[in-house]
Coordinates of C-alpha atoms and ligand atoms in Angstrom, one line a residue:
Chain S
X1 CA 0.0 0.0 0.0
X2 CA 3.3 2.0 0.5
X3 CA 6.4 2.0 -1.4
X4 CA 9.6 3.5 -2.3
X5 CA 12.1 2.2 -4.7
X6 CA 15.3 3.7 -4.6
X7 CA 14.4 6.6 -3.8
X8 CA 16.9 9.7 -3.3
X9 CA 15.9 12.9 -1.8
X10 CA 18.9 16.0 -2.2
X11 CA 18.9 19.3 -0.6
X12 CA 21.3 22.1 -2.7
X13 CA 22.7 24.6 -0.3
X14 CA 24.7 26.9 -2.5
X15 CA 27.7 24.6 -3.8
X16 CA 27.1 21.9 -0.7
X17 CA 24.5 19.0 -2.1
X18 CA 23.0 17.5 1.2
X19 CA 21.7 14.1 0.9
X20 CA 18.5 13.9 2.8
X21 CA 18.0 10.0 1.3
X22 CA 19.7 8.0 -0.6
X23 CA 18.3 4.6 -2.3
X24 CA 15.9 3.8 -0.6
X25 CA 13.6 0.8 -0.8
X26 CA 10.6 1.1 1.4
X27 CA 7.6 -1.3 1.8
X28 CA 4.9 -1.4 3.8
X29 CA 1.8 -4.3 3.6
X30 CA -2.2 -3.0 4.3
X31 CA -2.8 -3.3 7.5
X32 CA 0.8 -3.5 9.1
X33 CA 2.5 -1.4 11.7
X34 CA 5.6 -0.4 10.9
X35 CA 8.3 1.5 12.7
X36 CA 11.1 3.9 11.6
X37 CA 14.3 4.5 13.7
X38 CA 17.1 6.2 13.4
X39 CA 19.2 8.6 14.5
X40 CA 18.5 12.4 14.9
X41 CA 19.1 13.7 10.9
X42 CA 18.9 10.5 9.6
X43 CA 16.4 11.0 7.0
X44 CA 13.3 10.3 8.9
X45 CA 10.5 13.1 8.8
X46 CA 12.1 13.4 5.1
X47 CA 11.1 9.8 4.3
X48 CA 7.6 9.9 6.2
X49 CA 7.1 13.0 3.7
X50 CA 7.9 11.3 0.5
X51 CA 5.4 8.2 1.4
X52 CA 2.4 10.9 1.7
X53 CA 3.2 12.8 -1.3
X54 CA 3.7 16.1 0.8
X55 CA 7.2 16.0 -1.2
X56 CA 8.5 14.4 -3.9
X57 CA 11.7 12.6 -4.2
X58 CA 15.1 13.7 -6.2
X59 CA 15.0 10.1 -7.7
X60 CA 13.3 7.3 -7.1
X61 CA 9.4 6.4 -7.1
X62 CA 7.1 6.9 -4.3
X63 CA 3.1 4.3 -4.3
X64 CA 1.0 5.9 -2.3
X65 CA -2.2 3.7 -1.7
X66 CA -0.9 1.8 -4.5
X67 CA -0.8 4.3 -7.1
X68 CA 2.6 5.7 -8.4
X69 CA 3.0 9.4 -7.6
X70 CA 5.8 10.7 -10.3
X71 CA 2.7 9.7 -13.0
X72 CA 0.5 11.9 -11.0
X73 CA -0.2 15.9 -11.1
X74 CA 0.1 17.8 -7.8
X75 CA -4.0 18.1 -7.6
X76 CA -3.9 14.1 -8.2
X77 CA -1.5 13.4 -5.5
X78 CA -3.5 16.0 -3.1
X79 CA -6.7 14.1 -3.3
X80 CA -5.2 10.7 -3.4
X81 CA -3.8 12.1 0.4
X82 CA -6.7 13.5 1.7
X83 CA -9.1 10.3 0.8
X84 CA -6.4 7.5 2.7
X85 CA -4.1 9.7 4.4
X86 CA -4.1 11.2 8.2
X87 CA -0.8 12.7 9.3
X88 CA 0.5 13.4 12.7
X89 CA 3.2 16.2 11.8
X90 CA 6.3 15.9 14.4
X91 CA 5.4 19.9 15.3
X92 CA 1.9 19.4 15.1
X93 CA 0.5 22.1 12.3
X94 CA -2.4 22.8 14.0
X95 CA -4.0 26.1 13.1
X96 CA -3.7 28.8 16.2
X97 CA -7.0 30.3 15.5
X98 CA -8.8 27.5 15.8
X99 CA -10.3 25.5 19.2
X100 CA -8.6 22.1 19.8
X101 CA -12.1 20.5 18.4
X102 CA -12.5 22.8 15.6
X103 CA -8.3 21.8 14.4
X104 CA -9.4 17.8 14.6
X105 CA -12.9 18.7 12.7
X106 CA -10.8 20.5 10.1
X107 CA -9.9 17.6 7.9
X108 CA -13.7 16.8 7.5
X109 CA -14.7 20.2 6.6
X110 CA -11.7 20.1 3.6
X111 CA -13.5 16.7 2.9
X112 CA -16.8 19.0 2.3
X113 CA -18.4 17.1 4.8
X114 CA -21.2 18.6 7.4
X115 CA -19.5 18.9 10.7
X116 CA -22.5 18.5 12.7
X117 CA -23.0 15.4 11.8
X118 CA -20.1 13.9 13.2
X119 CA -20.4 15.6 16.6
X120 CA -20.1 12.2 18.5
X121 CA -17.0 11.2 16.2
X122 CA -15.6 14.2 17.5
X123 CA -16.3 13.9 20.7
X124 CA -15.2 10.6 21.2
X125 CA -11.7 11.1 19.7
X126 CA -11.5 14.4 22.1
X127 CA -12.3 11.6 24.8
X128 CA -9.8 9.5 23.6
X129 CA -6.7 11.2 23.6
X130 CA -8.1 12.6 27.2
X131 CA -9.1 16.1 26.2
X132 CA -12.4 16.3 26.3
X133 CA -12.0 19.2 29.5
X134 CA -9.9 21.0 26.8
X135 CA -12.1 21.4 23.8
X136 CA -12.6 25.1 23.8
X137 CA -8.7 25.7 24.3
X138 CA -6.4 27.3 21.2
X139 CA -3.0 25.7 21.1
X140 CA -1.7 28.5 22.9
X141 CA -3.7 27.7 25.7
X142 CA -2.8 24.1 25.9
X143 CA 0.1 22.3 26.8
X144 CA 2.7 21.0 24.4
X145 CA 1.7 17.3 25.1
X146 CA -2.0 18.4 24.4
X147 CA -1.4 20.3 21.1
X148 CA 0.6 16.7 20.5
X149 CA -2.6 14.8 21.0
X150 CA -5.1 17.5 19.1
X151 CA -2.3 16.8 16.3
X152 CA -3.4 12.9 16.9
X153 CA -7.4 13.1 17.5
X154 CA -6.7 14.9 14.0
X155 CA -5.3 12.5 11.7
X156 CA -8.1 9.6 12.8
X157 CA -10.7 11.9 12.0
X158 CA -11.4 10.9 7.9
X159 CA -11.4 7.1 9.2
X160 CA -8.1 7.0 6.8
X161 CA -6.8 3.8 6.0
X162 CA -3.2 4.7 6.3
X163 CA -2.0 6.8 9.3
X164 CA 1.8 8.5 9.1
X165 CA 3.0 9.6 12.5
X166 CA 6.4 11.8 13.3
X167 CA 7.3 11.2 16.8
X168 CA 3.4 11.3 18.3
X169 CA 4.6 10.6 22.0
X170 CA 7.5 13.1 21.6
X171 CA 5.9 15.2 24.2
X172 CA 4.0 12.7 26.1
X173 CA 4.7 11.1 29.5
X174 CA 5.3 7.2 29.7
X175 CA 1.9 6.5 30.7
X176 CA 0.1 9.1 28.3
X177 CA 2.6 8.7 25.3
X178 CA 1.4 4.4 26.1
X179 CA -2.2 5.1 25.8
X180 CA -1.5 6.6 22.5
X181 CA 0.4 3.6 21.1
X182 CA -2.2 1.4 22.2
X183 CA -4.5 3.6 20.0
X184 CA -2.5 2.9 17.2
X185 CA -2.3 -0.7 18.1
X186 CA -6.0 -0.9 17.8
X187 CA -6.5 1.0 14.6
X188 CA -4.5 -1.5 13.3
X189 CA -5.7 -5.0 14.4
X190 CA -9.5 -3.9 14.6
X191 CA -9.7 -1.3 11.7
X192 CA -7.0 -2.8 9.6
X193 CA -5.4 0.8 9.3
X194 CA -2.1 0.7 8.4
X195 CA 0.3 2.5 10.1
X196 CA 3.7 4.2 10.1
X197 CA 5.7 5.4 13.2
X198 CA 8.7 7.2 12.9
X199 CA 10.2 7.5 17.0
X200 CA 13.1 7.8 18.7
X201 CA 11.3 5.8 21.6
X202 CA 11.8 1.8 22.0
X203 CA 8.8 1.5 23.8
X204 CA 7.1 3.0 20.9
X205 CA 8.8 0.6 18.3
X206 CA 7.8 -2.5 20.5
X207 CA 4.0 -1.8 19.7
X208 CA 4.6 -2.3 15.9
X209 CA 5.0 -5.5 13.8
X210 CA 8.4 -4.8 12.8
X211 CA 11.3 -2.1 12.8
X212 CA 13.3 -0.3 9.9
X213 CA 16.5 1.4 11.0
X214 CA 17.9 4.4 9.2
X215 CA 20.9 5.9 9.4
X216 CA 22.5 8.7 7.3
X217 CA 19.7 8.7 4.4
X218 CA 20.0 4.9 4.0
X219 CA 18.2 1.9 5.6
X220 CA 20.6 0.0 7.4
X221 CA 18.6 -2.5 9.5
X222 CA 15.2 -4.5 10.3
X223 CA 13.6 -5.9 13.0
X224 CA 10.7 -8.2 13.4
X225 CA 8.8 -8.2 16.2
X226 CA 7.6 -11.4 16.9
X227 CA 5.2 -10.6 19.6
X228 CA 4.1 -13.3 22.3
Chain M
X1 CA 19.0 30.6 43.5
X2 CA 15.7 29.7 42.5
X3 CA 12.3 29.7 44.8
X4 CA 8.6 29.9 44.1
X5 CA 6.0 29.9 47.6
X6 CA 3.2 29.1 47.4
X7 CA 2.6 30.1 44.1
X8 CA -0.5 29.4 41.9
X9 CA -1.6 30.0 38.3
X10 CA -4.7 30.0 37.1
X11 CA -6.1 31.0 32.8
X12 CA -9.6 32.1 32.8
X13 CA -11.6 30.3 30.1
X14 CA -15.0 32.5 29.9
X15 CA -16.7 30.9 33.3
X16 CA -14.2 28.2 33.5
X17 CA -10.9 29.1 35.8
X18 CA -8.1 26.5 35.0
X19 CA -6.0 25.9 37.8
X20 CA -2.3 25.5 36.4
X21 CA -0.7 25.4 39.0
X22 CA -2.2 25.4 42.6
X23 CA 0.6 26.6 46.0
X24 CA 3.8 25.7 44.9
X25 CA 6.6 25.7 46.4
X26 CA 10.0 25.0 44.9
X27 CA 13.6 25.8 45.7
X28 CA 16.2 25.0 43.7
X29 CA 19.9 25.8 44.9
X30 CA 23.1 27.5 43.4
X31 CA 24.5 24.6 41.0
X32 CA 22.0 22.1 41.6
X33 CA 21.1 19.7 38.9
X34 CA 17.1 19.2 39.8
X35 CA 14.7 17.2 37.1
X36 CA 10.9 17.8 37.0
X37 CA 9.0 15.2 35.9
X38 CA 4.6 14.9 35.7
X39 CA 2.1 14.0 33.3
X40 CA 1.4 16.2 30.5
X41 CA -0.7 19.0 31.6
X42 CA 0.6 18.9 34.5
X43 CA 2.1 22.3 35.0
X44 CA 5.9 21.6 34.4
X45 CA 6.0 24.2 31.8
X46 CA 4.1 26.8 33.3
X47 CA 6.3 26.7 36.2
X48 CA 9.7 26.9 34.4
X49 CA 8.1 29.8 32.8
X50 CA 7.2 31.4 36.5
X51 CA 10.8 30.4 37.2
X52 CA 12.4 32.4 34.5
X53 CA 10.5 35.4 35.2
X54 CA 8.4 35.2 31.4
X55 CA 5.3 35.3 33.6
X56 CA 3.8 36.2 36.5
X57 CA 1.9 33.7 39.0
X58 CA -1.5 34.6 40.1
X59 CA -0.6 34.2 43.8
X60 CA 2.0 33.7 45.9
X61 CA 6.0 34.5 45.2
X62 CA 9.0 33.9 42.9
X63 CA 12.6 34.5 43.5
X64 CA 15.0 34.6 40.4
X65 CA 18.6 34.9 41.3
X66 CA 18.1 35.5 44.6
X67 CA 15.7 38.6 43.7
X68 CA 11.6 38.8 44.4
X69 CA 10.2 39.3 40.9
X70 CA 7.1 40.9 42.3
X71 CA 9.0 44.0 43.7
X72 CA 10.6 44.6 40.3
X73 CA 8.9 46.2 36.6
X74 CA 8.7 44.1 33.6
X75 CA 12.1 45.7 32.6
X76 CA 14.3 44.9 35.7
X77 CA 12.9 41.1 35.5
X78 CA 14.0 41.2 31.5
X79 CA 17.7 42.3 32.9
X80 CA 17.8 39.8 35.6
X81 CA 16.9 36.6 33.0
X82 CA 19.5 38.3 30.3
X83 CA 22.3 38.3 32.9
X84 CA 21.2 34.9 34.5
X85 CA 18.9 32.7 32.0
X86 CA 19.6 30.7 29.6
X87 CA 15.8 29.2 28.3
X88 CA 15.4 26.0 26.6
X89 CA 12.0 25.8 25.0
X90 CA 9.6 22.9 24.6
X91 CA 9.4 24.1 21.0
X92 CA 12.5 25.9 20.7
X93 CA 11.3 29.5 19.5
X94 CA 14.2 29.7 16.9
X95 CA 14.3 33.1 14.2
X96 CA 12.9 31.0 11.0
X97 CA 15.3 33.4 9.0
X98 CA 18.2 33.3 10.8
X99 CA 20.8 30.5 10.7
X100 CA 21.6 27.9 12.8
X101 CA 24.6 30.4 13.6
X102 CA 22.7 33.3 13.7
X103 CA 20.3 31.8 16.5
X104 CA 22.9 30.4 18.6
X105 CA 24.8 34.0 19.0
X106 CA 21.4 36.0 19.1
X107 CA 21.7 36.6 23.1
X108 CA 25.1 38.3 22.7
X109 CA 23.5 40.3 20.0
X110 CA 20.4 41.3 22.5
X111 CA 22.9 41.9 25.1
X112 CA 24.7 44.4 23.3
X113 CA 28.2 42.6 22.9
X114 CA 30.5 42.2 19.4
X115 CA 29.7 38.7 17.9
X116 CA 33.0 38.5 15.9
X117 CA 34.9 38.3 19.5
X118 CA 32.7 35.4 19.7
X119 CA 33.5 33.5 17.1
X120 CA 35.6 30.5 18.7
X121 CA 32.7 30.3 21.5
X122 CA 29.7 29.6 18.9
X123 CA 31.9 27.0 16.7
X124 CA 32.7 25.2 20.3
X125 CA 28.8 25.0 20.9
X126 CA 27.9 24.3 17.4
X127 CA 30.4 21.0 17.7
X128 CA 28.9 20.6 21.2
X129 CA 25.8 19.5 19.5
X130 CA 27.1 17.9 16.6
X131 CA 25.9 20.7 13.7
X132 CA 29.0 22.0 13.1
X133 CA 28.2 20.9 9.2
X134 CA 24.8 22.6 9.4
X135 CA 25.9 25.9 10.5
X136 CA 24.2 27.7 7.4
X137 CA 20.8 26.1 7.6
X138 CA 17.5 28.0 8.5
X139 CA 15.2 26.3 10.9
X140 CA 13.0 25.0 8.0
X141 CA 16.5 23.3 6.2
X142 CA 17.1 21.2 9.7
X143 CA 15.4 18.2 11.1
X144 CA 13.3 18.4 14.3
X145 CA 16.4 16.9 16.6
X146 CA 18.4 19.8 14.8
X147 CA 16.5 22.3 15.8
X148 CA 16.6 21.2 19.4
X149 CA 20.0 21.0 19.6
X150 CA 20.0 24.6 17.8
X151 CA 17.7 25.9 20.8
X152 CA 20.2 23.9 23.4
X153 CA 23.4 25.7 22.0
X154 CA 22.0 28.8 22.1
X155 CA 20.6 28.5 25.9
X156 CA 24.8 28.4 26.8
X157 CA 26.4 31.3 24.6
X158 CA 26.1 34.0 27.8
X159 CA 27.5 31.1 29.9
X160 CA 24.3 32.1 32.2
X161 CA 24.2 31.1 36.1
X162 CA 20.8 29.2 35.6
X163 CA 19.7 27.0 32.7
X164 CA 16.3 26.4 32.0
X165 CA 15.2 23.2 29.9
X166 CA 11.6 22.2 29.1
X167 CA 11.8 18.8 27.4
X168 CA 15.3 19.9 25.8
X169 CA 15.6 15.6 24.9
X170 CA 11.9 15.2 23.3
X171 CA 12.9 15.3 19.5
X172 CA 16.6 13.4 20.1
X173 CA 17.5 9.6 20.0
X174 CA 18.6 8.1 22.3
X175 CA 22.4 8.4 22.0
X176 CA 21.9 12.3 21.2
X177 CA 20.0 12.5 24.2
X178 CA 22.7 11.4 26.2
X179 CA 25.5 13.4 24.9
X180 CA 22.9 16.4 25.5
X181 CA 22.1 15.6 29.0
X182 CA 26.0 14.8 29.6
X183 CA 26.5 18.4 28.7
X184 CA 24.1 19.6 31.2
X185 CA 26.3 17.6 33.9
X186 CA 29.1 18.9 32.9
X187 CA 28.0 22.3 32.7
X188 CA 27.0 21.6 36.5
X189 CA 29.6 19.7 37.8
X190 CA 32.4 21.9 36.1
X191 CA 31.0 25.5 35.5
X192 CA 28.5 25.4 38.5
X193 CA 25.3 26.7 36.4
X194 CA 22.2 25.8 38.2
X195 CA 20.5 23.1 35.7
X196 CA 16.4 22.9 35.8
X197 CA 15.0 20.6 33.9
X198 CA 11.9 19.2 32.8
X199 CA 11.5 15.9 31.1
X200 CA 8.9 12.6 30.3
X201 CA 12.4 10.8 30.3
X202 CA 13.6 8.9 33.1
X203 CA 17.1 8.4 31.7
X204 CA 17.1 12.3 31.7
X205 CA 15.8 12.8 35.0
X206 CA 18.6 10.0 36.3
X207 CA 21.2 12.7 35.6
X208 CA 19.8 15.3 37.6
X209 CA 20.6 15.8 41.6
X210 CA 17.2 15.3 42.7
X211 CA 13.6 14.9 40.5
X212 CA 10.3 16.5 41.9
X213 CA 7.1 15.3 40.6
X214 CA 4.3 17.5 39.6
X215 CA 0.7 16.3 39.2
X216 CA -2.5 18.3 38.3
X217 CA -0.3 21.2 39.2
X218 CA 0.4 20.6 42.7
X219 CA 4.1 18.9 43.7
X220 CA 3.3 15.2 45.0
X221 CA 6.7 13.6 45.7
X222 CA 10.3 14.1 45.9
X223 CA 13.3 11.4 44.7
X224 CA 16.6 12.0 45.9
X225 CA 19.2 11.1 43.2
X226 CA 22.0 9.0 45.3
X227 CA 25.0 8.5 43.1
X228 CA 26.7 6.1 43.0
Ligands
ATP1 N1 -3.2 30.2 28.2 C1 -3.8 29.1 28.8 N2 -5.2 29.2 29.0 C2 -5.8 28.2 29.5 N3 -5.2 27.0 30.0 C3 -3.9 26.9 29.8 C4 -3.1 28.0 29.2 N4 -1.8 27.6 29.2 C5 -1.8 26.4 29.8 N5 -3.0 26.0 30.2 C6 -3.4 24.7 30.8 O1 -2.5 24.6 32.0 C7 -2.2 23.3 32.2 C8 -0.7 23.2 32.4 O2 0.0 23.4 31.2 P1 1.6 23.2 31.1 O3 2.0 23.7 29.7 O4 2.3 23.8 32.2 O5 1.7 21.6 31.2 P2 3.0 20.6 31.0 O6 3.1 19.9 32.3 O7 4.1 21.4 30.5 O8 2.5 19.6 29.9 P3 3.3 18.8 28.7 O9 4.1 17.8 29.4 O10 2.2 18.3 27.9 O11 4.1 19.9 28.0 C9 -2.7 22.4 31.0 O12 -3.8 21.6 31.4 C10 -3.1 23.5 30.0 O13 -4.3 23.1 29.3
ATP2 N1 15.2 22.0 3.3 C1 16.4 21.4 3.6 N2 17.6 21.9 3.2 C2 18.7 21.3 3.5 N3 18.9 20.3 4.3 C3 17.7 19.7 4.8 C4 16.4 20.3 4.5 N4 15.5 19.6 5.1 C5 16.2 18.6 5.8 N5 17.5 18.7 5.6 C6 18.5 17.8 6.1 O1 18.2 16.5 5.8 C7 18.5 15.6 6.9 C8 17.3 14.7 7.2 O2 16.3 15.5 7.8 P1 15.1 14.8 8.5 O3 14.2 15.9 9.0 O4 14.4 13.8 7.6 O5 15.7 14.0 9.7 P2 15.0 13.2 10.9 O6 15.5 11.8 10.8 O7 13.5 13.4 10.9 O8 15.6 13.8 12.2 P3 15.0 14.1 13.7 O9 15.0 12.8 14.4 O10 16.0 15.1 14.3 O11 13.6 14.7 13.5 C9 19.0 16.4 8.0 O12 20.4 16.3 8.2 C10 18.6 17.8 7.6 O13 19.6 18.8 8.0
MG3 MG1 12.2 14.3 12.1
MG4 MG1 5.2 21.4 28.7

């Protein structure tokens, strides 16, 4: 459902090329959990990027939901995201003007859907990432951990079937940051969502079905988790 | 060095008062290395902001270097945290158009003094925190980690008595995070800055002196670190 072949993604500062990626092969299955490590640099949010079409690659092709971005126009790739796509951004995005319910509606309202009538949706994603006391607040009125889990109740909100998530317990305690992996563990096994987790945390990478290690723009290393 | 009594914050939401933090008190001495640790929401950030002197508490009183911050105007308290302070925040508040550079030296600038005389002081940190090769990059051209580690440098260039670090390990893998929080030891146990810090990581809070845990904005507990 995801893929990258050989993919390459360069940066030109002036005279100094930096290489963001460089051949990568990338696969993820529907309905697996997969997560990316690796150290800070390493190519990471770049990578996450390039498998939701929010960039596109220096070399290389990128599937997205099975269907191969480079033969695709900008517009093409844009709704492709939107209909299978909810991303957890590792700085959030969320818009400041906006309540922490109206910033996980928004993705529904781009949709053109009628807001109102997924009220209890709404309201049970607020309950699940345990902010329902904090609806009303703007991100500047909430901590960072909470603007981290507005960021979260977000990309569930379309029912997408692939979820990309930079760092989502970054800001979270243990026991918060725990809740929201079992979340994610959930999505997957009963909603057959497939998801992608880049972290830095172990804990975080135990909760998926197997690990990809990169290091300096190349993949280096995999794990499989045989859970038991 | 440090001391809040009995201090409380509280936002007003419409009817709704949210208590932040509810009759603290905290005391922190010269070139002590103390964690704070709590679930988010909890209140960690809204007292390391008390502590700096960036805000005010609704009640009670904070000491900053020794000095009451409510006997003194906005301006003095702005002197006091540019002589003393050096802030590491949970999101880093870098200059999106300045370098990597540019950001670390900007307190010098503010505080009047000649950068060039600087020069060998800002490489040393830029190595520090391994982005010596990314020197000339804007905020938008470095990864999260980078950023981080841009907003960690920059909290040392006035080699300040008292550094202030909200979650300075959230966006950092492990092995960076420990070559971060070594140089908050070091900066303790050789230069004698007073170290705050707050942090979801228990590997970060090992480091520290002494942790003290905040819940629903209220302190419940205190661990002494014994090292040994
Ligand atoms: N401007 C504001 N208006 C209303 N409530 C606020 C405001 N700023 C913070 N709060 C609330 O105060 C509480 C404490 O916030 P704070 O940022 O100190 O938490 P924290 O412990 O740093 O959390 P995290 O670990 O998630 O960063 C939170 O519940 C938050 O919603
Ligand atoms: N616009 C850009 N111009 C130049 N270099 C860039 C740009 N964006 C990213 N880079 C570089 O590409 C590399 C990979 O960045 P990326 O954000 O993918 O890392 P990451 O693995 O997500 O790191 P972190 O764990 O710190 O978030 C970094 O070394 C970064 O400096
Ligand atoms: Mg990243
Ligand atoms: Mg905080």
């Amino acid at each position: 459902i995801l893929e990258t072949q050989r993919v390459s993604k360069q940066y030109q500062m002036g005279e100094v090329t930096v290489d963001a990626l460089a051949g990568v092969d990338f696969t993820v299955g529907e309905g697996e959990f997969v997560a990316i490590m690796g150290p800070s640099g390493s190519g990471k949010s770049t990578l996450l990027h390039l498998l939701g079409g929010l960039d596109g690659p220096s070399d290389g092709e990128v599937a997205l939901a099975g269907r191969q971005l480079s033969k695709l126009s900008d517009n093409q790739i844009t709704l492709i995201r939107r209909r299978n796509v909810g991303f957890i951004f590792q700085f959030f995005n969320l818009l400041p003007t906006l309540t922490a319910e109206e910033n996980i509606a928004l993705p529904l309202l781009i949709d053109g859907q009628n807001i109102k009538k997924h009220k209890e949706k709404i309201d049970r994603l607020l309950a699940l990432v345990g902010l329902a006391d904090r609806r009303d607040h703007k991100p500047d009125q909430l901590s960072g951990g909470q603007q981290q889990r507005v960021a979260i109740a977000r990309a569930f909100v379309t029912d997408p079937a692939i979820v990309l998530a930079d760092e989502p317990t970054g800001n979270l305690d243990s026991k918060t940051g725990e809740e929201i992996l079992g979340l994610l563990r959930r999505s997957c096994d009963e909603f057959g969502q497939t998801i992608v987790v880049v972290t830095h945390d172990a804990k975080a990478a135990s909760f998926a079905d197997r690990v990809t290690f990169l290091m300096d723009g190349r993949i280096v290393d995999h794990l499989k988790m045989t859970g038991d």
